[in-house]
Short mmCIF file of C-alpha atoms in Angstrom, two decimals:
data_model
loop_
_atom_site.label_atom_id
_atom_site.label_comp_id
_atom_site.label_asym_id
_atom_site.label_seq_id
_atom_site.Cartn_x
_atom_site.Cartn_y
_atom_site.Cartn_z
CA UNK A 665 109.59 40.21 119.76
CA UNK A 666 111.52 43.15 121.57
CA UNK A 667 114.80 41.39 120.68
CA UNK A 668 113.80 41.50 116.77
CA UNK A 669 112.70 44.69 117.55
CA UNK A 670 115.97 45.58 119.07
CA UNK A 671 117.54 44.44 116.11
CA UNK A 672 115.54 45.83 113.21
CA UNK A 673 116.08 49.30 115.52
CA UNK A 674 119.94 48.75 115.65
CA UNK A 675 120.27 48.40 111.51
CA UNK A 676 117.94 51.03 111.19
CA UNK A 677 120.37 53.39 113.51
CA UNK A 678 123.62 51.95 111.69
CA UNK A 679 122.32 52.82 107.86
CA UNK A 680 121.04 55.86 108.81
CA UNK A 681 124.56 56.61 110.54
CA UNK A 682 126.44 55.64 107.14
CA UNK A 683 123.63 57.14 105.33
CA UNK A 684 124.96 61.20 107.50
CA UNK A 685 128.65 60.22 106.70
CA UNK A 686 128.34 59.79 102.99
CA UNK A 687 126.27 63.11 102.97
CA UNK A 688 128.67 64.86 104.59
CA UNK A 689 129.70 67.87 103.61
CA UNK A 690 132.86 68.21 101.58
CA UNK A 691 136.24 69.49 102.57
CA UNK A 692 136.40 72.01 99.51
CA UNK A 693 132.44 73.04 100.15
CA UNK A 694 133.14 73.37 104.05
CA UNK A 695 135.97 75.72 103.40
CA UNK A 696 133.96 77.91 100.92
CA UNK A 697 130.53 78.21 103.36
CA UNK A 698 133.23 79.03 106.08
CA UNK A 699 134.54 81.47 103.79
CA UNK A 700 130.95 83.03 103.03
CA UNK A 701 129.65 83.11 106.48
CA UNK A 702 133.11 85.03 107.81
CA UNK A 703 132.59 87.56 104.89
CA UNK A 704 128.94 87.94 105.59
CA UNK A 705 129.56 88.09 109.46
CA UNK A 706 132.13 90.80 109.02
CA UNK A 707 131.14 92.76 105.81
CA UNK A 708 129.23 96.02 106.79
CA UNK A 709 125.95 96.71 104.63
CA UNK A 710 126.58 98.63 101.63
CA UNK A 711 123.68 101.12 100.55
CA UNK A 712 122.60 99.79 97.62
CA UNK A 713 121.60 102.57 94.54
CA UNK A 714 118.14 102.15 92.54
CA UNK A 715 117.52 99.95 89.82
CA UNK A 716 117.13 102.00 86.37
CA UNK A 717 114.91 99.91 84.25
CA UNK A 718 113.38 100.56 80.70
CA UNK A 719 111.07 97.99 78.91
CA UNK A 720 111.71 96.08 76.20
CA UNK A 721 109.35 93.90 75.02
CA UNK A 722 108.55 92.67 71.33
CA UNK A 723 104.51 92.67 71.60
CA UNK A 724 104.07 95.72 73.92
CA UNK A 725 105.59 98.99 73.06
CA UNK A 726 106.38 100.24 76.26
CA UNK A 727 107.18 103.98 77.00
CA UNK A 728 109.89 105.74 79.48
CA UNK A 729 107.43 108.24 80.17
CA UNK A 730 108.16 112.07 80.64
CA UNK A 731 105.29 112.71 82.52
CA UNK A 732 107.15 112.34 86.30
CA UNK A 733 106.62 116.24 86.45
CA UNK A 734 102.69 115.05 86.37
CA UNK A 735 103.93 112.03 89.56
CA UNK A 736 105.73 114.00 91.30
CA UNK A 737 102.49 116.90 91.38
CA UNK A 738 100.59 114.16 92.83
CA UNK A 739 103.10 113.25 95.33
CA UNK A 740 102.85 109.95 93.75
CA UNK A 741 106.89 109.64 94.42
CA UNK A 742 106.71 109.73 98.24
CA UNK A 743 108.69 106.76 98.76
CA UNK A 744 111.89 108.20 98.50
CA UNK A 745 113.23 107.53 101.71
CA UNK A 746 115.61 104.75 101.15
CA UNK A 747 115.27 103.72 105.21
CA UNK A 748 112.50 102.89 106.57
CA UNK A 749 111.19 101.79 109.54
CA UNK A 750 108.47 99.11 110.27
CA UNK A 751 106.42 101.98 110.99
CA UNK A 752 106.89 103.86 107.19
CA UNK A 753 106.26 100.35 105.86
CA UNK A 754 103.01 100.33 107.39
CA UNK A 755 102.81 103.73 105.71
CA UNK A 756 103.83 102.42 102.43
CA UNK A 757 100.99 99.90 102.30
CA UNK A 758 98.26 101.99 104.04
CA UNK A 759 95.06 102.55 102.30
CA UNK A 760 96.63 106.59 101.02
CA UNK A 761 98.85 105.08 99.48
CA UNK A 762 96.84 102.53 97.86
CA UNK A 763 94.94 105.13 96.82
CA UNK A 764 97.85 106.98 94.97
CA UNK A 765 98.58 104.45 93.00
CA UNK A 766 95.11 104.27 91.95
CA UNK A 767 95.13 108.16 91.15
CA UNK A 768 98.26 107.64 89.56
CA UNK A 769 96.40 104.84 86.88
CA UNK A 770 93.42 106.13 86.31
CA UNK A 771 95.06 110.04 85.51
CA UNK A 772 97.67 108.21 83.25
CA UNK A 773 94.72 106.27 81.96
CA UNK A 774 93.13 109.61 81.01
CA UNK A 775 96.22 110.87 79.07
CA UNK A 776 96.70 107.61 77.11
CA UNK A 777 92.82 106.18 76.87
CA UNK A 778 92.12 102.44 76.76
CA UNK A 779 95.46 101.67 74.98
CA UNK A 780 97.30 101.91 77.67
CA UNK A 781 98.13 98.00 79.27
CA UNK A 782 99.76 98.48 82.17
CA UNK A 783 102.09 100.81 84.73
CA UNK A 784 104.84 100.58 87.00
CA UNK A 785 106.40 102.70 89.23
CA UNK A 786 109.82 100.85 89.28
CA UNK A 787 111.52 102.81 92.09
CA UNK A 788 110.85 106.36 91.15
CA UNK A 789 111.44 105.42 87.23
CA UNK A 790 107.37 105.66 85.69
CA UNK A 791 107.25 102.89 82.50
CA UNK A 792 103.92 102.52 80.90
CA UNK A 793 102.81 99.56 78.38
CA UNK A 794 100.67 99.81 75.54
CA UNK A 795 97.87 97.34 74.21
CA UNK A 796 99.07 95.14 71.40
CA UNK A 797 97.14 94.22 68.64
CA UNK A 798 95.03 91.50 70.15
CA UNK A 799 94.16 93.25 73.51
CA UNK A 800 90.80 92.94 74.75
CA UNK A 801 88.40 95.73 75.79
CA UNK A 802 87.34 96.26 79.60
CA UNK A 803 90.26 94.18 81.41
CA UNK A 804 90.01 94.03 84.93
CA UNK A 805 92.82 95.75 86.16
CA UNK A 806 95.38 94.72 89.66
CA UNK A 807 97.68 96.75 91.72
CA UNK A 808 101.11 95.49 93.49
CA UNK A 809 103.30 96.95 95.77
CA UNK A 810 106.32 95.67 95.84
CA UNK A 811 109.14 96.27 98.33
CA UNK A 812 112.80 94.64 98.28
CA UNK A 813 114.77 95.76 101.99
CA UNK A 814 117.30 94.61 103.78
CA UNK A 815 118.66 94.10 107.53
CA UNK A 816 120.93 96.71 108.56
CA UNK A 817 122.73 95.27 111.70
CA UNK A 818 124.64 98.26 112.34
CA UNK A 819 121.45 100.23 113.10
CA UNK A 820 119.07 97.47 113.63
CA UNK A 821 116.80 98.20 111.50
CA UNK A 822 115.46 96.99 107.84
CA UNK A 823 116.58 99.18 105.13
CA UNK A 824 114.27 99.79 102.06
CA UNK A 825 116.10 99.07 98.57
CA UNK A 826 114.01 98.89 95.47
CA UNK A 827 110.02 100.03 96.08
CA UNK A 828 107.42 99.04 92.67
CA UNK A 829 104.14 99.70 92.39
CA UNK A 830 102.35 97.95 89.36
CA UNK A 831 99.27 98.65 87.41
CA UNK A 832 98.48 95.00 85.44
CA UNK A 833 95.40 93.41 83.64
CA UNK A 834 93.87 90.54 85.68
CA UNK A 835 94.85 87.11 84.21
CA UNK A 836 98.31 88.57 81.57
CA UNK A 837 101.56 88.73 82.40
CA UNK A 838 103.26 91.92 82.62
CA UNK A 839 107.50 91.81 81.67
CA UNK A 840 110.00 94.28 81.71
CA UNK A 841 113.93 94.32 81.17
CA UNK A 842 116.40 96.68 81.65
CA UNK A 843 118.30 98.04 78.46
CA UNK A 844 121.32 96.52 79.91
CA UNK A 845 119.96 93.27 81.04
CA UNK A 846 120.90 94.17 84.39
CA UNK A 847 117.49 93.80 85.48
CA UNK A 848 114.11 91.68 84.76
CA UNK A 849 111.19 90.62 85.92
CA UNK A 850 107.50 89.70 84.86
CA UNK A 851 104.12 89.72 87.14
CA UNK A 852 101.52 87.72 86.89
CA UNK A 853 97.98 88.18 88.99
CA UNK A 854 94.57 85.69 88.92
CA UNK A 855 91.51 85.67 91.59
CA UNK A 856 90.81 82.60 93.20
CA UNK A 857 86.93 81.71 93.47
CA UNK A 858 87.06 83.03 97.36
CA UNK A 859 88.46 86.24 96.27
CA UNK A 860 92.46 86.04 96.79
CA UNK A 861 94.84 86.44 94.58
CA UNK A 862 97.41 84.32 92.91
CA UNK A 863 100.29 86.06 92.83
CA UNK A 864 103.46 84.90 90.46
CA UNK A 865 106.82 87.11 90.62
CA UNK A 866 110.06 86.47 88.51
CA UNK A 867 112.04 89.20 89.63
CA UNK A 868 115.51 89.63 89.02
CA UNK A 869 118.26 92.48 90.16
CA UNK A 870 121.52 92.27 89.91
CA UNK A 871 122.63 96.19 91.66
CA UNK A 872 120.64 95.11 94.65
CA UNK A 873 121.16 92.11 96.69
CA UNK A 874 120.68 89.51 94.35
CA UNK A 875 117.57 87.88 94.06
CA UNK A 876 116.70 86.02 91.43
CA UNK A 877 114.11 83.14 90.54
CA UNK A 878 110.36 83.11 90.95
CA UNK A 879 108.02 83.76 93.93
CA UNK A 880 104.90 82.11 93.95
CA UNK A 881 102.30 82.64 96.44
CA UNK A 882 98.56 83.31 97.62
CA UNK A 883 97.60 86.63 98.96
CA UNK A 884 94.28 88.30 100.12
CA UNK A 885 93.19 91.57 99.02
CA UNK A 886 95.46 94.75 100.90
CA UNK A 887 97.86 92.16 102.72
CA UNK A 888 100.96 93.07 103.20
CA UNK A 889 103.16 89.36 102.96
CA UNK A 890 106.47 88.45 103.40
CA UNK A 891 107.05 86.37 100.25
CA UNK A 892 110.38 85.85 100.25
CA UNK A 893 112.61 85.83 102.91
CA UNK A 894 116.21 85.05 102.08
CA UNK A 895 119.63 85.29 103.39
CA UNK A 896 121.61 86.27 100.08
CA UNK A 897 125.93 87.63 100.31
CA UNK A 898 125.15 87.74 103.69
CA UNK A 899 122.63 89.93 103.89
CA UNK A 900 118.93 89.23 105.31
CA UNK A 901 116.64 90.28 102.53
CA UNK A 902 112.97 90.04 102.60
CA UNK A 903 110.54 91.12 99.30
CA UNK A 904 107.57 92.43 100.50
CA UNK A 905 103.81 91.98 98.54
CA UNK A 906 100.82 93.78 98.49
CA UNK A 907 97.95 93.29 95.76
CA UNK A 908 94.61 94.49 95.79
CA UNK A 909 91.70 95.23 93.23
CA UNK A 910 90.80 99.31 92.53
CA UNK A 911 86.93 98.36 93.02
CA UNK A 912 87.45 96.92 96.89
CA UNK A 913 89.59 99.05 98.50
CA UNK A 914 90.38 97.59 101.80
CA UNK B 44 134.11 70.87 129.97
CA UNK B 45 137.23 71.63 128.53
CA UNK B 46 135.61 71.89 125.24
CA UNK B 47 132.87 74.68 126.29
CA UNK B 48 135.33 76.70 128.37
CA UNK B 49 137.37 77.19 124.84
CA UNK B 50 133.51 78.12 123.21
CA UNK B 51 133.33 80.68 126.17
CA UNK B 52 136.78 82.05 125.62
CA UNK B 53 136.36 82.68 121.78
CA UNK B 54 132.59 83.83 122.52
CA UNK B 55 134.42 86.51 124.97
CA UNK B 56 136.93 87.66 121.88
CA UNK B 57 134.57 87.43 119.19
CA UNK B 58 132.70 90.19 120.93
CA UNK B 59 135.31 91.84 121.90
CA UNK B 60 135.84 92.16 117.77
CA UNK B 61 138.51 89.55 117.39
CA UNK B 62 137.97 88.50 114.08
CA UNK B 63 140.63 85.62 114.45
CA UNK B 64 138.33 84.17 117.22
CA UNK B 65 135.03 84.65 115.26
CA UNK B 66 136.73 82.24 112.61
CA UNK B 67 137.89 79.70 115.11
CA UNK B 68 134.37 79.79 116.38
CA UNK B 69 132.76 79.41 112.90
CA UNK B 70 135.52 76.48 112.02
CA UNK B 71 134.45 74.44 115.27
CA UNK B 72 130.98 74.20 114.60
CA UNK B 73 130.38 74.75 110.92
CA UNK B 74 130.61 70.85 109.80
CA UNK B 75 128.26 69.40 112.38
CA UNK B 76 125.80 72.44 111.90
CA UNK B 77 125.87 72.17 108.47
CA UNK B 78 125.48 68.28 108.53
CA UNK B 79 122.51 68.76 111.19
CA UNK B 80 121.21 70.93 108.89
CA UNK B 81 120.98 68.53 106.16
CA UNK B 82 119.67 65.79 106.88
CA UNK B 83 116.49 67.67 108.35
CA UNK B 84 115.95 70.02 104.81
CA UNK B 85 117.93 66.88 103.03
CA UNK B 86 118.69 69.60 100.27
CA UNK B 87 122.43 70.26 100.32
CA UNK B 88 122.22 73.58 98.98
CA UNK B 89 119.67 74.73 101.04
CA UNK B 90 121.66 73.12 103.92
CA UNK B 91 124.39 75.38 102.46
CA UNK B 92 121.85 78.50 102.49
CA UNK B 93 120.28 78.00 106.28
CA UNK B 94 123.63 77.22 107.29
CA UNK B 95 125.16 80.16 106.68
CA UNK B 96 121.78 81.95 108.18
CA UNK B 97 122.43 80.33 111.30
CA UNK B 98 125.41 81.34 112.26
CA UNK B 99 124.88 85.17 110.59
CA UNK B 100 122.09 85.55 112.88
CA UNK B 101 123.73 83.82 116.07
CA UNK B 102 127.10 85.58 115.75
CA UNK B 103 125.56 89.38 115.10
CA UNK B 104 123.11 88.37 118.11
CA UNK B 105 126.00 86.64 120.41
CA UNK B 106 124.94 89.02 123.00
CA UNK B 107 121.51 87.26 123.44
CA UNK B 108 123.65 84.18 124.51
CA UNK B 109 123.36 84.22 128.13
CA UNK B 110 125.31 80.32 128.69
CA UNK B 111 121.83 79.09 129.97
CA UNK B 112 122.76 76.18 127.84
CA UNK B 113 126.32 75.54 125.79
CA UNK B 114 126.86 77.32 123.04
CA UNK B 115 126.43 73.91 120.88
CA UNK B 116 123.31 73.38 121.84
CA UNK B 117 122.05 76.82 121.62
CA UNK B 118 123.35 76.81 117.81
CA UNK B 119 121.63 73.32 117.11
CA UNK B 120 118.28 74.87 118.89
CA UNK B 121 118.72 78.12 116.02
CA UNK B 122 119.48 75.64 112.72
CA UNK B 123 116.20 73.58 113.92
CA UNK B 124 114.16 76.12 114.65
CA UNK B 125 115.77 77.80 111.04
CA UNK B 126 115.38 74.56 109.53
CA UNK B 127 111.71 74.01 110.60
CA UNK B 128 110.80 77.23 109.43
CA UNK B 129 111.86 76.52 106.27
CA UNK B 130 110.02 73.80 105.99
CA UNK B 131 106.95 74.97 107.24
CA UNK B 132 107.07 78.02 105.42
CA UNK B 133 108.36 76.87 102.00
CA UNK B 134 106.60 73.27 101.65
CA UNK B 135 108.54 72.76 99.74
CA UNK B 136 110.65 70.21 100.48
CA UNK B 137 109.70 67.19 98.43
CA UNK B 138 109.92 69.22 95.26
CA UNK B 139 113.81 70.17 96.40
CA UNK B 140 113.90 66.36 97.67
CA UNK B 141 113.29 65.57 94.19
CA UNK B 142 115.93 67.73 92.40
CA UNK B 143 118.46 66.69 94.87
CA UNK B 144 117.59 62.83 93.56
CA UNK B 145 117.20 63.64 90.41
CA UNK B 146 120.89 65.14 91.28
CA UNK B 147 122.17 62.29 92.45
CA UNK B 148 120.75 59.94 90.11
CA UNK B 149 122.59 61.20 87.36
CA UNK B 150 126.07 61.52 89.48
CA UNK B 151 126.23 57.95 90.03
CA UNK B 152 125.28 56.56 86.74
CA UNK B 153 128.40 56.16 86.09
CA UNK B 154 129.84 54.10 89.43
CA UNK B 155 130.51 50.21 89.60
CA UNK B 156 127.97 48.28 90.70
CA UNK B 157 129.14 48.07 94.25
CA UNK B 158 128.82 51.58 94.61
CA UNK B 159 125.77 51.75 92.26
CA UNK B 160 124.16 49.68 95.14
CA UNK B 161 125.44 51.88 97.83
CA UNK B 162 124.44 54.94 96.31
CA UNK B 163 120.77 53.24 95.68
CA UNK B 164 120.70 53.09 99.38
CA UNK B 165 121.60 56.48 100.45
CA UNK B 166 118.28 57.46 97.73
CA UNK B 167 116.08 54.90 99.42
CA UNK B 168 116.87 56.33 102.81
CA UNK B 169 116.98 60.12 101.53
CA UNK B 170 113.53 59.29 100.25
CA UNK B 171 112.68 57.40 103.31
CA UNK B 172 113.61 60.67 105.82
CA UNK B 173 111.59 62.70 102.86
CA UNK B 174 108.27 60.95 103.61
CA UNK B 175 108.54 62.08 107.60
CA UNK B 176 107.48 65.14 108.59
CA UNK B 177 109.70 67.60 110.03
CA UNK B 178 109.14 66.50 114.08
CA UNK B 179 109.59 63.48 113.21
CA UNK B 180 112.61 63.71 110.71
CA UNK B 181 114.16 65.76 113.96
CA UNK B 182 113.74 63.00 116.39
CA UNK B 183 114.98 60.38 114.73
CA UNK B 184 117.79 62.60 113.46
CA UNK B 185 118.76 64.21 116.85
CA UNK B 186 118.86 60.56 118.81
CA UNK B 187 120.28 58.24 115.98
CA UNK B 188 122.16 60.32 114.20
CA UNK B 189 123.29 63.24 116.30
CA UNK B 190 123.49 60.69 119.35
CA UNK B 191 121.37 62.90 121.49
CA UNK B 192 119.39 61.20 124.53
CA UNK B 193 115.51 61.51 124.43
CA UNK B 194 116.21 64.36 127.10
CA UNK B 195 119.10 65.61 125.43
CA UNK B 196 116.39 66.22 122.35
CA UNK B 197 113.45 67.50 124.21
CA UNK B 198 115.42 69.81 125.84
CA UNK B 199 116.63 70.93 122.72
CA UNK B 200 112.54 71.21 121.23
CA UNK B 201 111.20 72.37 124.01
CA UNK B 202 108.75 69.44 124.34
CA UNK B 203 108.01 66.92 126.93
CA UNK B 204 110.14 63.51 126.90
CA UNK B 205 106.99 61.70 126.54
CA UNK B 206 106.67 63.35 122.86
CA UNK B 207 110.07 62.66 121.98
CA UNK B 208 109.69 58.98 122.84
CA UNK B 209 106.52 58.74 120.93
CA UNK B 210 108.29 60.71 117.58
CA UNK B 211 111.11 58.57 117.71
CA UNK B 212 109.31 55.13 117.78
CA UNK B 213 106.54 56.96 114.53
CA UNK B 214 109.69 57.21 112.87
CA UNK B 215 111.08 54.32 113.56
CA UNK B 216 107.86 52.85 112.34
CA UNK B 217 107.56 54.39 109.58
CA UNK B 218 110.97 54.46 108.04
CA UNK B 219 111.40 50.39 108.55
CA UNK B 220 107.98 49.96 106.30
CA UNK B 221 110.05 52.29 103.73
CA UNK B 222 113.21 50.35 104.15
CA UNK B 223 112.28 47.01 104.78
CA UNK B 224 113.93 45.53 101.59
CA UNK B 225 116.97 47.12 103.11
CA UNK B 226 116.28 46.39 106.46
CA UNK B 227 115.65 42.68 106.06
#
């Protein structure tokens, strides 16, 4: 029994063996990760500039707004600092500044009445949505913070990129594009019976680090979540989440 | 010996901002990270990815290294615990199982039989490695692939012997009921 045992072990070891050397890596694919880990070791982090985005969407007729004199009044824009600190991230998603954003909505909300769809504070750049033709009356309505930053190894410390704060209906997806293309991205928010959120991202920017592709995840109310945590050119990149409804602030 | 003294030397010059030394460093170890890598996500990009992670994060933190253990191991210990994460985190990794085989499927369609065979075998046993989960996948990678010793690997987990006996015979287990047509 031990011997067959012995045996059955011994040609399980040998095909797994030949099983690693015909997944080895390639020659040509070894010399290019070599190539990208030396660059990324050695490259010093650039400061990335701000995404400008405008919408552009068939169905919604979206608006560039010129009210940032009224943002800025409310001192909506207080995220300018492009570093921050875990400390101002805690800042960024603390209940004030929930409550901006909420301000921000519901003032906007005034100037447009119940055509307006949705909101987003893309970085300092205020684009607004409009109801379409079939929009429905009384939506629920979800807020998102969004933070992109990066790992500055120089000063050890993470670096904020790209800050968004969204206004979207419960249950629709919310898209915008840049002019140029350069930049993209849709949202997509649902409750769960138990009272988190589904959360679905497609987020794309190609000025920042680039991260592209969807990000899928579940989230409770006023969490602040990692939800995606990539290396990307070399450089450690986390996007940062927080969604909450205006009727339960946390 | 002989081997880890040269590790030490470029360690000493790669801090010392010898770029030269930094790439000799990278070019030692790259391959059998990478590899290692692999076959615990079994997605080669994403081998690619945490890879390059690794050794981002252990050459910008070389100063943590204190030679407590060679500077092999201590990269190995960093691409498990990186690889673990991932897989913990994500869950992912049947669904990028899955495009990898769909992957490979399709790039040897086209082989002679001989090697249609072959290649059948390395998707059996990439599927095989897919259904164990991640402590298990790591012992039976670390001690019959990576030719670690039970110590050797529970060292490198930071878990008892005893464990690492008992992961290695699960997976054993487990992988010859998923391979037996192979096997017998």
């Amino acid at each position: 029994m031990n011997e067959h045992k012995h045996e059955t072990d011994n040609t399980l070891d040998s095909m797994l063996q030949d099983w690693a050397t015909a997944q080895k890596i390639t020659l040509q694919t070894l010399e290019r990760l070599q190539q990208n880990v030396l660059t990324a070791v050695n490259a010093p982090t650039p400061t990335s500039p701000g995404v400008k985005l405008r919408v552009r969407l068939p169905e919604i007729f979206a608006v560039c707004c010129t009210i940032a004199a009224l943002v800025l009044a409310t001192g909506i824009l207080s995220i300018n600092s492009r570093r921050a600190s875990d400390q101002q991230l805690a800042r960024i998603s603390s209940r004030s500044q929930r409550e901006q954003i909420e301000e921000l909505w519901s003032k906007t909300s005034a100037l447009f009445g119940s055509d307006l769809e949705w909101l987003c504070d893309l970085d300092g750049e205020l684009l607004l949505g409009v109801k379409g033709d079939h929009a429905t009356e009384s939506e629920k309505h979800v807020y998102l913070n969004l933070l992109v930053r990066k790992y500055d190894s120089d000063t050890d410390r993470w670096v904020n990129t790209w800050s968004g704060r969204i206004v979207c209906p419960l249950g629709k997806p919310v898209d915008f594009a840049s002019s140029d293309n350069q930049s993209s991205g849709s949202f997509w928010v649902q409750t769960l019976p138990d009272g988190r959120f589904v959360v679905s991202n497609w987020m794309k920017w190609s000025e920042l680090p680039q991260i592209s592709g969807p990000i899928d995840n579940q989230s409770s109310p006023g969490e602040l979540q990692i939800v995606a945590d990539q290396l990307i050119e070399g450089q450690h990149v986390q996007v940062l989440q927080q969604v909450w409804l205006s009727n339960r602030l946390i | 010996m002989i081997l880890e003294s040269i590790d030490e030397e470029l360690i000493q010059s790669h801090r010392s901002g010898d770029n030269a030394a930094t790439a000799l460093l990278v070019q030692r170890h790259l391959a059998r990270v990478r590899n290692f890598v692999f076959q615990l996500v079994l997605n080669h990009e994403t081998a690619n990815e945490l890879t390059q992670e690794v050794f981002v994060n252990v050459l910008r933190s070389i100063n943590g290294f204190r030679g407590e253990s060679t500077f092999e191991t201590w990269l190995h210990r960093v691409a498990l615990n990186a690889a673990y994460k991932f897989l913990q985190r994500e869950r992912r990794y049947q669904k990028f199982l899955d495009d990898d085989l769909k992957q490979r499927d399709t790039a040897t369609s086209l082989r002679p039989d001989a090697r249609l065979l072959e290649a059948e075998q390395q998707v059996r046993i990439t599927k095989a490695l897919g259904t164990l989960n991640p402590e298990l996948r790591a012992a039976i990678v670390l001690t019959a692939i990576q030719g670690m010793s039970a110590i050797e690997a529970a060292e490198l987990e930071g878990c008892p012997v005893g464990t690492i006996y008992w992961r290695i015979h699960e997976a054993r287990r487990l992988l010859q009921t998923e391979l037996k047509d192979w096997i017998e």
